[in-house]
PDB file of C-alpha atoms and ligand atoms in Angstrom:
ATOM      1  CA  UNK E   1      23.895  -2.170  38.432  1.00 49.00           C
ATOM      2  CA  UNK E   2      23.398  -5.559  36.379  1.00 57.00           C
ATOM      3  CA  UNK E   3      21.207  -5.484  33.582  1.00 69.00           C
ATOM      4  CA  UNK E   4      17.852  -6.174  33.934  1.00 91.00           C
ATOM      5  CA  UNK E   5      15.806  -8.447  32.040  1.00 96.00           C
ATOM      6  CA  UNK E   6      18.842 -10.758  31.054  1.00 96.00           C
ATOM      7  CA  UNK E   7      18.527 -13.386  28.534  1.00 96.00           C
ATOM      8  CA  UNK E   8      18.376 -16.308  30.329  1.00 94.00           C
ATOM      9  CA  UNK E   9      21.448 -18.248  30.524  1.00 92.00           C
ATOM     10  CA  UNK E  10      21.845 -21.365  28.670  1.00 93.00           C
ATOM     11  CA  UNK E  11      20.958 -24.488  31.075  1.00 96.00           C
ATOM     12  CA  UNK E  12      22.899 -26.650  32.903  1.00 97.00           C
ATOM     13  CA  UNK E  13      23.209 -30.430  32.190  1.00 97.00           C
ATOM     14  CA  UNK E  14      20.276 -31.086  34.918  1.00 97.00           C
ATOM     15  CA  UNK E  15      17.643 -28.835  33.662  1.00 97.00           C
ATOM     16  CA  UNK E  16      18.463 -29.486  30.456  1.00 97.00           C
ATOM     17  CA  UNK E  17      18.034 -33.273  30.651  1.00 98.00           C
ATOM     18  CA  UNK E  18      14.865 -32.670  32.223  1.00 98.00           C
ATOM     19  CA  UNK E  19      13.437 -30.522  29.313  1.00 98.00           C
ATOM     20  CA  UNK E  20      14.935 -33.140  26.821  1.00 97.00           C
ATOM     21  CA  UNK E  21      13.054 -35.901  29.021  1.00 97.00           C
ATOM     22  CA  UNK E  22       9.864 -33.694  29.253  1.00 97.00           C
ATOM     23  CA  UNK E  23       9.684 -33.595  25.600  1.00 97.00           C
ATOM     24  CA  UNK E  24      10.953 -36.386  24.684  1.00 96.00           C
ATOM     25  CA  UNK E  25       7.524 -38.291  26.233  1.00 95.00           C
ATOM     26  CA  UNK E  26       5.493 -37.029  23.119  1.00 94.00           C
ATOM     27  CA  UNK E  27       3.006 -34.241  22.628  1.00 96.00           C
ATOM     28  CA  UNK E  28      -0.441 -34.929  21.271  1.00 95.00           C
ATOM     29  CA  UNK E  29      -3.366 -32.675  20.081  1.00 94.00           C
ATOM     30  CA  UNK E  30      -6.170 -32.425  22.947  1.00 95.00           C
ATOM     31  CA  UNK E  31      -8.578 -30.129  21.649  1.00 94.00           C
ATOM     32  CA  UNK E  32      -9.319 -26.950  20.020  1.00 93.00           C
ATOM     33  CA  UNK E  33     -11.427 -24.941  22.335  1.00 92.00           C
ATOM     34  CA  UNK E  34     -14.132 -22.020  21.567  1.00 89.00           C
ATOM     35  CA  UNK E  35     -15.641 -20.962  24.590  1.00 92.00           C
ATOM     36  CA  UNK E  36     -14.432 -21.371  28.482  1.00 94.00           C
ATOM     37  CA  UNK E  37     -16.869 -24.376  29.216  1.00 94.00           C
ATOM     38  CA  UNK E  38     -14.738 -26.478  26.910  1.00 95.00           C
ATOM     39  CA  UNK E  39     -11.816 -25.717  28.717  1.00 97.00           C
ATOM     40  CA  UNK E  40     -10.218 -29.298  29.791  1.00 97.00           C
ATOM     41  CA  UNK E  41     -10.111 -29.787  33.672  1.00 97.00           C
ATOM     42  CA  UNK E  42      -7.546 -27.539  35.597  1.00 97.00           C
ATOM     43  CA  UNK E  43      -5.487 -30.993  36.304  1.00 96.00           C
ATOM     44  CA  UNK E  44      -2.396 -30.001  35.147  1.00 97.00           C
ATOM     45  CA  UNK E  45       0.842 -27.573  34.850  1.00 97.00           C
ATOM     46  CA  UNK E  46      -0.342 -25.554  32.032  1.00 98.00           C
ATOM     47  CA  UNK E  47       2.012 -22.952  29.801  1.00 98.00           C
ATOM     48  CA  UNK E  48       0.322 -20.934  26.729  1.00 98.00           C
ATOM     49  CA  UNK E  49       1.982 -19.129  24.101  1.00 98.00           C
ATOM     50  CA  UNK E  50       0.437 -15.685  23.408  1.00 97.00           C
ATOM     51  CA  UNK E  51       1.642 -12.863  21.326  1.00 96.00           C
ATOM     52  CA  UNK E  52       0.131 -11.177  18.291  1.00 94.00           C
ATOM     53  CA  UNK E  53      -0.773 -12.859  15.086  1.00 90.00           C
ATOM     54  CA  UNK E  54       2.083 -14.292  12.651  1.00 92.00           C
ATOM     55  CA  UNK E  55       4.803 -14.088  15.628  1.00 96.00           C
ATOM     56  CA  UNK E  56       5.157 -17.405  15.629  1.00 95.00           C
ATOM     57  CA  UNK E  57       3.422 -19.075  18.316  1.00 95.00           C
ATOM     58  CA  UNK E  58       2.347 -22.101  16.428  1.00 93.00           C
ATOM     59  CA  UNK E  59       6.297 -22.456  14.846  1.00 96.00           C
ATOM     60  CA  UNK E  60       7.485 -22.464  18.580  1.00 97.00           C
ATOM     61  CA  UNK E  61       5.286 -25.076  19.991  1.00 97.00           C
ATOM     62  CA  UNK E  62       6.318 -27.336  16.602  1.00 96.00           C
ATOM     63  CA  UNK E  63       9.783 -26.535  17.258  1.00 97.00           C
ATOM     64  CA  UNK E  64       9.775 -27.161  21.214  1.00 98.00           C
ATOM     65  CA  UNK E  65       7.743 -30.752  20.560  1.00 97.00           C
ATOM     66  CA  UNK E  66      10.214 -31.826  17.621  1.00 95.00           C
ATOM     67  CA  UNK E  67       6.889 -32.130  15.161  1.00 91.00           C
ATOM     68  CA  UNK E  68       6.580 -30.014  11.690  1.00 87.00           C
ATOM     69  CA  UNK E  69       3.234 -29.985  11.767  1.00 89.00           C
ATOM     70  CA  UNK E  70       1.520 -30.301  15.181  1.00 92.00           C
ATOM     71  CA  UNK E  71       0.562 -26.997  15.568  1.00 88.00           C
ATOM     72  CA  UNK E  72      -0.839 -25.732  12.561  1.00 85.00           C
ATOM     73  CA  UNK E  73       1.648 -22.697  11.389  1.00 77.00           C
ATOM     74  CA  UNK E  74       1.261 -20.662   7.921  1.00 74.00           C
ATOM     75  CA  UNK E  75       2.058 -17.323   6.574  1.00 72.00           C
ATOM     76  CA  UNK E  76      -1.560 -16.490   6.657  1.00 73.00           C
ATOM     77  CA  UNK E  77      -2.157 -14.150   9.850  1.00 69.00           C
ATOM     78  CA  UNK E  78      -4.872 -15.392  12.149  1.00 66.00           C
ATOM     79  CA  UNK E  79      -4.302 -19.010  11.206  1.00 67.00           C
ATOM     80  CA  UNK E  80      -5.317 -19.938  15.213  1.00 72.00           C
ATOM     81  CA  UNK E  81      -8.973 -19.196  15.418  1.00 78.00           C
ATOM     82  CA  UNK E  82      -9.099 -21.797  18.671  1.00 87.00           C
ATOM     83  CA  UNK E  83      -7.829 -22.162  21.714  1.00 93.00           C
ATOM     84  CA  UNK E  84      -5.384 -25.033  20.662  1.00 94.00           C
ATOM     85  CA  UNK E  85      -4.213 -27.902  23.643  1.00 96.00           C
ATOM     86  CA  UNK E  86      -1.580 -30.160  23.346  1.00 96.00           C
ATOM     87  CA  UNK E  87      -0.997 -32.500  26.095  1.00 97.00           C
ATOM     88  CA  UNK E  88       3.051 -33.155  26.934  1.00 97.00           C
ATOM     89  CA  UNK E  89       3.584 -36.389  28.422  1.00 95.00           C
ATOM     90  CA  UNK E  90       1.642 -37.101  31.349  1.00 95.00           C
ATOM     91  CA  UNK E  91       2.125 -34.106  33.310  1.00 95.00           C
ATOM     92  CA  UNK E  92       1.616 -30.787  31.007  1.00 97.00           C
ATOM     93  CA  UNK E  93      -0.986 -28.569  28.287  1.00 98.00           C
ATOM     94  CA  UNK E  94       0.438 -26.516  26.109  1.00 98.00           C
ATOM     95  CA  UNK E  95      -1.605 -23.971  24.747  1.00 97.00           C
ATOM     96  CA  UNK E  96      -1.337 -22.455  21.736  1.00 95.00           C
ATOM     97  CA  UNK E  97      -3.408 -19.554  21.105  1.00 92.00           C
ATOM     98  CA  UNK E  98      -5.504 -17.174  18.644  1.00 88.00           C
ATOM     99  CA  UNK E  99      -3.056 -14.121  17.582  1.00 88.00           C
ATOM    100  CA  UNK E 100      -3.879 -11.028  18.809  1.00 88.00           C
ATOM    101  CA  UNK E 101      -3.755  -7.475  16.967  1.00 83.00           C
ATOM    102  CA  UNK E 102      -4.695  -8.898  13.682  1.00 73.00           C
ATOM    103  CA  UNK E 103      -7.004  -6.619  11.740  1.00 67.00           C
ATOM    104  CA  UNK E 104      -7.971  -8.456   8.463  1.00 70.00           C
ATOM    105  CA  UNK E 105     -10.346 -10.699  10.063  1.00 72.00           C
ATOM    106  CA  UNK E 106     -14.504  -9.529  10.672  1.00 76.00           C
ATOM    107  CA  UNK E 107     -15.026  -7.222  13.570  1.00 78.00           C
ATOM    108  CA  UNK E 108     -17.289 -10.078  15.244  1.00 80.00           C
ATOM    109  CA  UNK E 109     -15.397 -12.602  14.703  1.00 76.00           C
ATOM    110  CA  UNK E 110     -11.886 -11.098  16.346  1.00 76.00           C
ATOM    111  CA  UNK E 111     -14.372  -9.751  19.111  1.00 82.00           C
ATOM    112  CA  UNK E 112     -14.904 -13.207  20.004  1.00 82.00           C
ATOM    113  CA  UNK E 113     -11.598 -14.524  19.769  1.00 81.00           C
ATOM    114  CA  UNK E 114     -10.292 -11.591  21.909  1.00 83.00           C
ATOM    115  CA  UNK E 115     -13.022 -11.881  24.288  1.00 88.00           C
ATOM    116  CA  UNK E 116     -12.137 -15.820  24.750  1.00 91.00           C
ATOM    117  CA  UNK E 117      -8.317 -15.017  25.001  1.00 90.00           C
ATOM    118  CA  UNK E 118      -8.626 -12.587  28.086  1.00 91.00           C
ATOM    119  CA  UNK E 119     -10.868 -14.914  29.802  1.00 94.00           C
ATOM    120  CA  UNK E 120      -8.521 -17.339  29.204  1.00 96.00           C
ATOM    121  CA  UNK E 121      -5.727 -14.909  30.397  1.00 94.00           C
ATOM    122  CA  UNK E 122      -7.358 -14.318  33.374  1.00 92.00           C
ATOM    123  CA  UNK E 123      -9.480 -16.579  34.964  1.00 88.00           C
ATOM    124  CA  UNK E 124      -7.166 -20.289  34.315  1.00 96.00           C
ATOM    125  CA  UNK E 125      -5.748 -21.536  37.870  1.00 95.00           C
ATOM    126  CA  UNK E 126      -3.323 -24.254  36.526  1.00 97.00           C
ATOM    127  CA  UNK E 127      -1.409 -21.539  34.380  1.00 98.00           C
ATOM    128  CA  UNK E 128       1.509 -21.353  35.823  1.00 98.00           C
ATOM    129  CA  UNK E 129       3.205 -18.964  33.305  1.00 98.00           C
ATOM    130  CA  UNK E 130       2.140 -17.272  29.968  1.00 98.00           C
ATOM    131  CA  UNK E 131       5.095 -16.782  27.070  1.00 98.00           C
ATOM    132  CA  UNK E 132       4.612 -13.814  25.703  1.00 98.00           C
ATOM    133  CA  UNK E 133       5.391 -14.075  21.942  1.00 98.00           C
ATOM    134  CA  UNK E 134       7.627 -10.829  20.714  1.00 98.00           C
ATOM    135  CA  UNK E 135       8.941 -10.802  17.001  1.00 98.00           C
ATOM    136  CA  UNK E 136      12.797  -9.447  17.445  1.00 98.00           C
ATOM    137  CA  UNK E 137      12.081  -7.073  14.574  1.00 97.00           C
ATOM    138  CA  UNK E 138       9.545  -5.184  16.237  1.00 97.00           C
ATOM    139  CA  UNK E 139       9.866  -5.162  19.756  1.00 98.00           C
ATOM    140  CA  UNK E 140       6.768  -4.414  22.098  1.00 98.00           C
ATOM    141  CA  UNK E 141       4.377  -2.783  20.592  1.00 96.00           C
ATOM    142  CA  UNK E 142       0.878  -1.043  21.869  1.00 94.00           C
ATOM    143  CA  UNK E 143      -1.710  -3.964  21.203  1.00 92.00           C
ATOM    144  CA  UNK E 144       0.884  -6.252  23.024  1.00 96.00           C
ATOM    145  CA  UNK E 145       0.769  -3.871  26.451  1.00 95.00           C
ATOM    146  CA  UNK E 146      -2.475  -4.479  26.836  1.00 92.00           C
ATOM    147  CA  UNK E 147      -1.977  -8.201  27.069  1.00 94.00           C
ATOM    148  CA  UNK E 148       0.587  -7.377  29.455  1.00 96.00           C
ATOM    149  CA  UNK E 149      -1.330  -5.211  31.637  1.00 95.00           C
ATOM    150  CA  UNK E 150      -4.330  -8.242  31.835  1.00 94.00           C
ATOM    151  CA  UNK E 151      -1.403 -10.266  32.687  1.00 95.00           C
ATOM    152  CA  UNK E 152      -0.865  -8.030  35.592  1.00 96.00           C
ATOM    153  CA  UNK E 153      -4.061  -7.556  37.209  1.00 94.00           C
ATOM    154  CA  UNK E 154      -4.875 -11.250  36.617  1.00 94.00           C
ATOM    155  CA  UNK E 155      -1.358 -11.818  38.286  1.00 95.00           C
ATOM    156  CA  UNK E 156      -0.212 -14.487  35.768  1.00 96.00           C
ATOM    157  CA  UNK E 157       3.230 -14.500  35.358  1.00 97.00           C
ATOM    158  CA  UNK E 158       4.845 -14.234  32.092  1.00 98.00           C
ATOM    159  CA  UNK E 159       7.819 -14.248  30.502  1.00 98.00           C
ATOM    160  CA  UNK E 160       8.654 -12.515  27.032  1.00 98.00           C
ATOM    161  CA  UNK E 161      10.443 -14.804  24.131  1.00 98.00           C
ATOM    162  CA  UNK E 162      11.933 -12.816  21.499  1.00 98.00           C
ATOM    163  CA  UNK E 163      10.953 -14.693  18.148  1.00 98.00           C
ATOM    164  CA  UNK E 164      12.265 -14.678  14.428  1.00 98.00           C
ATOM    165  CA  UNK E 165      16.113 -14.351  16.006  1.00 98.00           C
ATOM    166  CA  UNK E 166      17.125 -15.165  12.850  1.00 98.00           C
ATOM    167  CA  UNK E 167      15.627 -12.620  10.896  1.00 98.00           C
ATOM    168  CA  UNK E 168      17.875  -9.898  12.847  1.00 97.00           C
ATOM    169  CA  UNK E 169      21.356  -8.307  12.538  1.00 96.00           C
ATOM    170  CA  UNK E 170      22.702  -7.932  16.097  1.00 92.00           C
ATOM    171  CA  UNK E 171      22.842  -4.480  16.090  1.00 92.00           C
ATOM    172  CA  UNK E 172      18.942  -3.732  15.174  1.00 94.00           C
ATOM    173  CA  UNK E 173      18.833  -6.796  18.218  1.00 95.00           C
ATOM    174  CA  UNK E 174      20.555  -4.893  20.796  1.00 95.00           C
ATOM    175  CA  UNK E 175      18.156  -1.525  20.133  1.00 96.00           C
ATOM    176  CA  UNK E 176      14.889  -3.713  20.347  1.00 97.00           C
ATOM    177  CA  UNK E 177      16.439  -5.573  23.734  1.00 97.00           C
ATOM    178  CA  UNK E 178      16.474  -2.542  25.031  1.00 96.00           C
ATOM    179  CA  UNK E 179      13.136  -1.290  24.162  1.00 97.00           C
ATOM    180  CA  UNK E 180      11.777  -4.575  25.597  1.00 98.00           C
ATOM    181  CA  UNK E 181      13.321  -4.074  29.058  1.00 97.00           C
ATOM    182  CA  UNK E 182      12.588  -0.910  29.428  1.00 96.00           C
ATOM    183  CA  UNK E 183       8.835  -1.760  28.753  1.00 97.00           C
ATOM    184  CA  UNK E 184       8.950  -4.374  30.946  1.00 97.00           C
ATOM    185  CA  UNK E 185      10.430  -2.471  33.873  1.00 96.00           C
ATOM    186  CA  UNK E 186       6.599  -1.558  34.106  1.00 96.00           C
ATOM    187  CA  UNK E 187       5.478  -4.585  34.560  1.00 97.00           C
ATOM    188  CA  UNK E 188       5.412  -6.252  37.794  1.00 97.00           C
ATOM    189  CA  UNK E 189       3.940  -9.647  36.268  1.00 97.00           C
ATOM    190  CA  UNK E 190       7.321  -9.911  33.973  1.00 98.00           C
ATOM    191  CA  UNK E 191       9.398 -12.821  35.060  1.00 98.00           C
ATOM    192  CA  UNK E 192      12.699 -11.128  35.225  1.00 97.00           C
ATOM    193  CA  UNK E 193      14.528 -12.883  32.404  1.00 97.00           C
ATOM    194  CA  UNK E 194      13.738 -12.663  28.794  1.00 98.00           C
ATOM    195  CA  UNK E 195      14.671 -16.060  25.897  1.00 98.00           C
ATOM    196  CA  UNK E 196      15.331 -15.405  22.559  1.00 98.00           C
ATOM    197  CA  UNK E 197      14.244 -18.132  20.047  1.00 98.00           C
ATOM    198  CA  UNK E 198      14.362 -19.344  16.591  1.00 98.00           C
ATOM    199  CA  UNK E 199      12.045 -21.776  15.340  1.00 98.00           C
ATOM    200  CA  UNK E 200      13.730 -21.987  12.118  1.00 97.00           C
ATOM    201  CA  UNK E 201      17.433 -22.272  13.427  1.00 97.00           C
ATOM    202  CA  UNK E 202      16.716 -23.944  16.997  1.00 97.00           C
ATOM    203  CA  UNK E 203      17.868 -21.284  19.258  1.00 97.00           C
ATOM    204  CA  UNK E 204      16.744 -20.862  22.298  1.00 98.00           C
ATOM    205  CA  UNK E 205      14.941 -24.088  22.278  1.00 98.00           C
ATOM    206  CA  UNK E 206      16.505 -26.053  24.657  1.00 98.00           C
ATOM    207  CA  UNK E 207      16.609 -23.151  27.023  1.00 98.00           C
ATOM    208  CA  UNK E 208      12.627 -23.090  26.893  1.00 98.00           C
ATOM    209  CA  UNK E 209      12.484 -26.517  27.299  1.00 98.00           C
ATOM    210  CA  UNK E 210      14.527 -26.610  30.382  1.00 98.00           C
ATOM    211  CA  UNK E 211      12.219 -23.352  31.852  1.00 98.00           C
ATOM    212  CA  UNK E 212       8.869 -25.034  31.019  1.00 98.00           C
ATOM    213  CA  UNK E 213      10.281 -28.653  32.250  1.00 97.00           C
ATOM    214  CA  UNK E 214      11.335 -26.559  35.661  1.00 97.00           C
ATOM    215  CA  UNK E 215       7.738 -24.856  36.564  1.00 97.00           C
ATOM    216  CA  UNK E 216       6.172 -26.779  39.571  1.00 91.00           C
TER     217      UNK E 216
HETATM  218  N1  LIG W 301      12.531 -16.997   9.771  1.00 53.38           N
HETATM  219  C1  LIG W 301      11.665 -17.430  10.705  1.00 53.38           C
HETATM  220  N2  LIG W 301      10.350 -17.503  10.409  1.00 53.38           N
HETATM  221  C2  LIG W 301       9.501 -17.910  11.382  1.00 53.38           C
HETATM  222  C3  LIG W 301       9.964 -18.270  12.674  1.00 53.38           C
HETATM  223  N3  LIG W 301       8.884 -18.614  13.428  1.00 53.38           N
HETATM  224  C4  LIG W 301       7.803 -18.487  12.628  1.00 53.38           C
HETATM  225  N4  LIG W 301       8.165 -18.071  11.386  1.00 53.38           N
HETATM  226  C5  LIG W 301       7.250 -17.821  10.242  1.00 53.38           C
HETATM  227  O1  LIG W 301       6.290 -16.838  10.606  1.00 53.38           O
HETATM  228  C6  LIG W 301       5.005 -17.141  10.058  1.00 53.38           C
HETATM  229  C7  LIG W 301       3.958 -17.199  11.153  1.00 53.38           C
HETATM  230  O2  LIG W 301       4.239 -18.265  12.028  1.00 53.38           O
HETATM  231  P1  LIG W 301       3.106 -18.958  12.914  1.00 53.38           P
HETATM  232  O3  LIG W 301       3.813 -19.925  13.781  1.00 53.38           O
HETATM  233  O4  LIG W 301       1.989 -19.463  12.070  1.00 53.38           O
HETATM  234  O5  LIG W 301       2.578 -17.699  13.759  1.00 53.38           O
HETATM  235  P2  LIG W 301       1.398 -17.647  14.832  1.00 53.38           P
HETATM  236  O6  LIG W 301       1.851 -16.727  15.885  1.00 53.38           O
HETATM  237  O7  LIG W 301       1.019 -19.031  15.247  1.00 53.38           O
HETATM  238  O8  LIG W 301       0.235 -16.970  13.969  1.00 53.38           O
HETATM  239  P3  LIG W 301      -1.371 -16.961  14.251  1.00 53.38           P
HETATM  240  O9  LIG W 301      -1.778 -18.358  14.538  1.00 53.38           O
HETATM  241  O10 LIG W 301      -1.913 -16.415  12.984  1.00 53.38           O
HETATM  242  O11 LIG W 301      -1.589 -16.026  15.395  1.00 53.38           O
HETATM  243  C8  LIG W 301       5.184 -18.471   9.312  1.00 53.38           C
HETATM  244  O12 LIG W 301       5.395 -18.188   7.949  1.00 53.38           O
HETATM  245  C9  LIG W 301       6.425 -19.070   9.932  1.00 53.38           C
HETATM  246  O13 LIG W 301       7.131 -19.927   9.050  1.00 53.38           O
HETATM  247  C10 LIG W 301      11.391 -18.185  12.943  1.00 53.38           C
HETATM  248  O14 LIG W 301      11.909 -18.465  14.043  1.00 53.38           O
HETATM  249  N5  LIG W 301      12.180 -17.754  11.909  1.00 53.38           N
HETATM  250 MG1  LIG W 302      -0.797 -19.949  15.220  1.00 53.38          MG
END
């Protein structure tokens, strides 16, 4: 039986031209968005990055779009309060949004946040895949299942990326792959192939590139 949830294989030339290209036209702050009527109109191919807070969400987007400092990143959990857009050329949002799971922060004010990601979750029709942020230390973890099981009734595809590669021996890798497949085999939103990234080192960049540069 082959594996399931593979890493996705590097690209070919092809797709990987096209996610050079795709970033390559420039990404630009839109807006930062607190509440679903200030959404921007459904008009494109949209991909957000979720995942709890400090996985890296905001590093990603900065390392996919080439720019230090477009997304606002920091060490301080719960950084991104908003529902962050960045257009991508002519033909893409990116959406970068509030960490989840992060305790530190007033009762009322994560209740809002949280309440404003699952809408968002749910209810977007141009999302045509969520990333689902997972640190490659920790594997899935409960607070992240329940994103994933949204995902699933809202039937939103999404994919996992395994985050902070860098920060991982192989071995403690392997043991926290597993744990992530197995998870996942319960998920019948999963897209069947996991990426494994690091912002600070590059990896896996390209390959994201070439998978968001693909969706139609
Ligand atoms: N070593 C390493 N550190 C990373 C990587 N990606 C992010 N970090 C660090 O992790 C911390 C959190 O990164 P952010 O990108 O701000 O995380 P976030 O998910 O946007 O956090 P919130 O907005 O608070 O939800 C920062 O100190 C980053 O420098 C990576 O690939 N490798
Ligand atoms: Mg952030």
């Amino acid at each position: 039986m082959s594996l399931p949830f593979p890493l996705s294989p590097e690209p070919d030339a092809a797709p990987r031209e096209a996610g050079r290209m795709l970033f390559a036209a420039g990404a630009e702050f839109l807006k930062g968005v607190v509440a679903m009527d200030g959404l921007p109109p459904a008009d494109r191919i949209e991909v957000c990055f979720a995942g709890r807070s400090n996985v890296g969400k905001s590093s990603l987007i900065n390392a996919l779009t080439g720019r230090k400092a477009l997304a606002r990143a920091s060490n301080t959990p719960g950084r991104t309060q908003e529902i962050n857009f960045f257009t991508l050329g002519d033909t893409r949002y990116l959406v970068d949004l509030p960490g989840y799971g992060f305790a530190e922060a007033p009762l009322k004010v994560v209740e809002k946040w949280q309440q404003l990601l699952r809408a968002y979750l749910a209810g977007r029709p141009n999302l045509r895949r969520a990333f689902v942020l997972i640190d490659t230390r920790h594997g899935i973890k409960a607070v992240d299942e329940e994103i994933l099981t949204l995902l699933d009734r809202a039937a939103v595809t999404f994919q996992v990326v395994l985050t902070k590669a860098d920060k991982v021996k192989a071995a403690d890798r392997e043991r926290i792959l597993s744990q992530v497949r197995a998870t996942l085999g319960k998920h019948p939103a999963a897209f069947p192939e996991l990426i494994l990234t690091s912002s600070e080192k590059g990896d896996g960049i390209e390959t994201l590139r070439a998978v968001i540069a693909g969706l139609e």
